């Protein structure tokens, strides 16, 4: 998606450990117009997949999933990273390790929000090692829900997550796929 690639080139900065900082428009401050275009782009890609639910991970995935959901006209469920009083014990739970935060935590979804009649589009902001995605897929598997597609804003294609899950047969669409990034330049995959 060219507008996203241009924006990353213009405003993305590199942090140590091959972390791309896009706080200007995705992870801290959000550009709603860009997000709506990204949401429509996900819709154009997955509109024939009979999606009836979008699943994402709090916090950064929520706005993107919401933008997409307005085009699909389906509900958004976001996996929670912390236990809360309102969330009972009747949950699907999975454990993931965060690449950027370098810590392991549980994610959970109340069982009533995910079930075997669901055809789920998973949406997230980044795909790197595939940990977060693996956790979301695991929640769908526990519920017996079908993962009908995976939509990612930024895939760091030089890290193994994308290849791992494509080889497992998942349909992953990434709007910007980074082949390589250095202090001087960010190179995107051509496909
Ligand atoms: P993974 O589990 O695939 O390693 O990473 C996915 C999650 O880690 C995303 O949900 C995102 O929050 C975070 N993440 C991974 N790499 C980056 C990065 O380069 N920049 C930012 N901002 N977040 C990242």
Short mmCIF file of C-alpha atoms and ligand atoms in Angstrom, two decimals:
data_model
loop_
_atom_site.label_atom_id
_atom_site.label_comp_id
_atom_site.label_asym_id
_atom_site.label_seq_id
_atom_site.Cartn_x
_atom_site.Cartn_y
_atom_site.Cartn_z
CA UNK A 1 0.00 0.00 0.00
CA UNK A 2 1.86 2.98 -1.33
CA UNK A 3 0.52 5.68 1.01
CA UNK A 4 1.54 3.58 4.01
CA UNK A 5 5.00 2.89 2.59
CA UNK A 6 5.50 6.59 1.85
CA UNK A 7 4.44 7.50 5.37
CA UNK A 8 6.82 4.94 6.89
CA UNK A 9 9.68 6.30 4.74
CA UNK A 10 8.89 9.87 5.76
CA UNK A 11 8.11 9.47 9.44
CA UNK A 12 9.34 6.07 10.61
CA UNK A 13 12.48 5.95 12.70
CA UNK A 14 14.69 3.06 13.68
CA UNK A 15 15.28 1.99 17.27
CA UNK A 16 17.92 -0.46 18.47
CA UNK A 17 17.05 -4.14 17.98
CA UNK A 18 15.47 -3.63 14.53
CA UNK A 19 12.40 -1.94 15.97
CA UNK A 20 10.57 0.51 13.70
CA UNK A 21 9.02 3.43 15.53
CA UNK A 22 5.83 4.72 13.92
CA UNK A 23 4.38 6.54 16.93
CA UNK A 24 3.48 9.57 14.76
CA UNK A 25 0.65 7.79 12.98
CA UNK A 26 0.09 4.26 14.37
CA UNK A 27 1.35 3.42 17.85
CA UNK A 28 0.83 6.59 19.87
CA UNK A 29 -0.79 9.24 17.71
CA UNK A 30 -3.28 7.84 15.19
CA UNK A 31 -4.04 9.27 11.75
CA UNK A 32 -7.75 8.48 11.29
CA UNK A 33 -7.84 9.18 7.56
CA UNK A 34 -4.93 6.85 6.93
CA UNK A 35 -6.51 4.19 9.17
CA UNK A 36 -9.81 4.37 7.29
CA UNK A 37 -7.94 3.89 4.01
CA UNK A 38 -6.09 0.93 5.53
CA UNK A 39 -9.38 -0.47 6.80
CA UNK A 40 -10.90 -0.23 3.32
CA UNK A 41 -7.80 -1.83 1.83
CA UNK A 42 -8.21 -4.83 4.17
CA UNK A 43 -11.86 -4.98 3.13
CA UNK A 44 -11.00 -5.00 -0.58
CA UNK A 45 -8.55 -7.84 0.01
CA UNK A 46 -10.74 -10.07 2.20
CA UNK A 47 -14.29 -9.10 1.20
CA UNK A 48 -15.05 -12.50 -0.40
CA UNK A 49 -14.03 -14.52 2.65
CA UNK A 50 -17.38 -14.38 4.50
CA UNK A 51 -15.72 -12.72 7.48
CA UNK A 52 -18.13 -12.34 10.40
CA UNK A 53 -15.72 -11.19 13.11
CA UNK A 54 -12.42 -9.34 13.44
CA UNK A 55 -9.99 -10.35 16.17
CA UNK A 56 -7.10 -8.19 17.30
CA UNK A 57 -4.86 -7.58 20.29
CA UNK A 58 -5.02 -4.56 22.58
CA UNK A 59 -3.86 -1.83 22.35
CA UNK A 60 -2.44 -0.91 18.96
CA UNK A 61 -4.54 -3.32 16.91
CA UNK A 62 -7.88 -1.95 18.06
CA UNK A 63 -8.14 1.23 15.98
CA UNK A 64 -7.02 -0.57 12.85
CA UNK A 65 -9.46 -3.43 13.43
CA UNK A 66 -12.23 -0.92 14.08
CA UNK A 67 -11.49 0.91 10.81
CA UNK A 68 -11.67 -2.37 8.90
CA UNK A 69 -14.81 -3.46 10.75
CA UNK A 70 -16.73 -0.39 9.57
CA UNK A 71 -16.31 -1.69 6.00
CA UNK A 72 -17.02 -5.36 6.81
CA UNK A 73 -19.86 -4.33 9.12
CA UNK A 74 -18.87 -6.98 11.69
CA UNK A 75 -17.92 -6.80 15.39
CA UNK A 76 -14.36 -6.42 16.66
CA UNK A 77 -13.12 -8.59 19.50
CA UNK A 78 -9.82 -7.63 21.08
CA UNK A 79 -7.77 -10.02 23.16
CA UNK A 80 -6.95 -8.52 26.55
CA UNK A 81 -3.46 -8.50 27.96
CA UNK A 82 -4.43 -8.06 31.58
CA UNK A 83 -6.89 -9.75 33.85
CA UNK A 84 -9.72 -7.43 34.85
CA UNK A 85 -12.60 -7.65 37.28
CA UNK A 86 -15.13 -7.63 34.45
CA UNK A 87 -13.50 -10.61 32.74
CA UNK A 88 -14.57 -13.88 34.38
CA UNK A 89 -12.80 -17.24 34.31
CA UNK A 90 -14.64 -18.42 31.24
CA UNK A 91 -11.89 -17.41 28.84
CA UNK A 92 -9.64 -18.78 26.13
CA UNK A 93 -6.08 -17.96 27.07
CA UNK A 94 -2.71 -18.11 25.34
CA UNK A 95 0.81 -17.03 26.27
CA UNK A 96 2.96 -14.83 24.04
CA UNK A 97 6.35 -13.19 24.23
CA UNK A 98 6.55 -9.57 23.11
CA UNK A 99 9.47 -8.76 20.86
CA UNK A 100 9.41 -5.02 21.53
CA UNK A 101 8.68 -5.24 25.26
CA UNK A 102 10.84 -8.34 25.78
CA UNK A 103 8.41 -9.95 28.19
CA UNK A 104 5.99 -12.85 28.30
CA UNK A 105 2.31 -12.36 29.05
CA UNK A 106 -1.09 -14.00 28.71
CA UNK A 107 -3.79 -12.87 26.32
CA UNK A 108 -7.42 -13.82 26.79
CA UNK A 109 -10.83 -13.62 25.19
CA UNK A 110 -14.13 -14.35 26.87
CA UNK A 111 -15.46 -17.62 25.44
CA UNK A 112 -18.83 -16.14 24.48
CA UNK A 113 -17.11 -13.78 21.98
CA UNK A 114 -15.46 -16.48 19.85
CA UNK A 115 -17.08 -19.70 18.68
CA UNK A 116 -17.04 -22.40 16.04
CA UNK A 117 -19.41 -20.62 13.68
CA UNK A 118 -16.97 -17.70 13.35
CA UNK A 119 -14.92 -16.92 10.25
CA UNK A 120 -12.33 -14.61 11.73
CA UNK A 121 -10.11 -11.96 10.18
CA UNK A 122 -7.13 -11.39 12.47
CA UNK A 123 -5.73 -7.86 12.26
CA UNK A 124 -2.60 -6.47 13.90
CA UNK A 125 -0.26 -3.54 13.45
CA UNK A 126 3.03 -5.46 13.15
CA UNK A 127 4.16 -8.95 12.21
CA UNK A 128 7.72 -9.72 13.26
CA UNK A 129 8.55 -13.00 15.01
CA UNK A 130 4.95 -14.17 14.80
CA UNK A 131 4.41 -14.50 18.55
CA UNK A 132 1.39 -12.22 18.78
CA UNK A 133 -0.15 -13.78 15.68
CA UNK A 134 0.48 -17.28 17.05
CA UNK A 135 -1.37 -16.36 20.24
CA UNK A 136 -4.37 -15.00 18.33
CA UNK A 137 -4.51 -18.09 16.10
CA UNK A 138 -4.32 -20.25 19.23
CA UNK A 139 -7.36 -18.46 20.71
CA UNK A 140 -9.30 -19.15 17.47
CA UNK A 141 -8.22 -22.81 17.51
CA UNK A 142 -9.38 -23.23 21.11
CA UNK A 143 -12.77 -21.78 20.15
CA UNK A 144 -13.01 -23.92 17.02
CA UNK A 145 -13.25 -20.70 14.96
CA UNK A 146 -11.93 -20.58 11.40
CA UNK A 147 -9.08 -18.15 10.66
CA UNK A 148 -10.31 -16.89 7.28
CA UNK A 149 -7.52 -14.35 6.82
CA UNK A 150 -4.78 -12.33 8.48
CA UNK A 151 -4.33 -8.61 7.81
CA UNK A 152 -1.17 -6.88 8.95
CA UNK A 153 -0.24 -3.20 8.58
CA UNK A 154 3.55 -3.59 8.68
CA UNK A 155 5.37 -6.88 8.22
CA UNK A 156 9.07 -7.03 8.94
CA UNK A 157 9.72 -9.64 6.26
CA UNK A 158 13.32 -10.11 7.39
CA UNK A 159 11.97 -11.68 10.60
CA UNK A 160 10.45 -15.17 10.48
CA UNK A 161 6.77 -14.73 11.49
CA UNK A 162 5.31 -14.16 8.01
CA UNK A 163 7.05 -17.10 6.38
CA UNK A 164 6.25 -19.39 9.32
CA UNK A 165 2.50 -18.83 9.14
CA UNK A 166 2.29 -18.68 5.32
CA UNK A 167 3.97 -22.09 5.26
CA UNK A 168 1.27 -23.30 7.63
CA UNK A 169 -1.30 -22.31 5.02
CA UNK A 170 -2.63 -19.02 6.39
CA UNK A 171 -3.61 -16.25 3.98
CA UNK A 172 -1.60 -13.27 5.24
CA UNK A 173 -1.95 -9.87 3.58
CA UNK A 174 0.50 -7.21 4.74
CA UNK A 175 0.01 -3.64 3.56
CA UNK A 176 3.71 -2.78 3.83
CA UNK A 177 6.36 -5.49 3.81
CA UNK A 178 9.81 -4.34 4.86
CA UNK A 179 12.63 -6.26 3.26
CA UNK A 180 15.41 -4.37 4.96
CA UNK A 181 15.84 -1.31 7.15
CA UNK A 182 18.93 0.67 8.04
CA UNK A 183 19.57 4.15 9.44
CA UNK A 184 19.79 5.41 5.85
CA UNK A 185 16.86 3.69 4.15
CA UNK A 186 13.87 1.41 4.41
CA UNK A 187 13.45 -1.03 1.51
CA UNK A 188 10.05 -2.59 0.86
CA UNK A 189 9.39 -5.98 -0.76
CA UNK A 190 8.21 -5.59 -4.35
CA UNK A 191 5.26 -8.02 -4.19
P1 LIG B 1 5.74 -10.46 16.91
O1 LIG B 1 4.93 -11.14 17.97
O2 LIG B 1 5.33 -10.86 15.50
O3 LIG B 1 7.22 -10.57 17.13
O4 LIG B 1 5.45 -8.92 17.02
C1 LIG B 1 4.18 -8.44 16.90
C2 LIG B 1 3.88 -7.42 17.97
O5 LIG B 1 5.07 -6.78 18.49
C3 LIG B 1 3.04 -6.34 17.39
O6 LIG B 1 1.76 -6.45 17.92
C4 LIG B 1 3.72 -5.04 17.80
O7 LIG B 1 3.03 -4.50 18.88
C5 LIG B 1 5.09 -5.41 18.26
N1 LIG B 1 6.20 -5.11 17.32
C6 LIG B 1 7.04 -6.01 16.75
N2 LIG B 1 7.99 -5.42 16.02
C7 LIG B 1 7.76 -4.09 16.10
C8 LIG B 1 8.42 -2.93 15.56
O8 LIG B 1 9.42 -2.97 14.84
N3 LIG B 1 7.86 -1.72 15.87
C9 LIG B 1 6.76 -1.60 16.67
N4 LIG B 1 6.30 -0.38 16.88
N5 LIG B 1 6.13 -2.67 17.21
C10 LIG B 1 6.61 -3.91 16.93
#
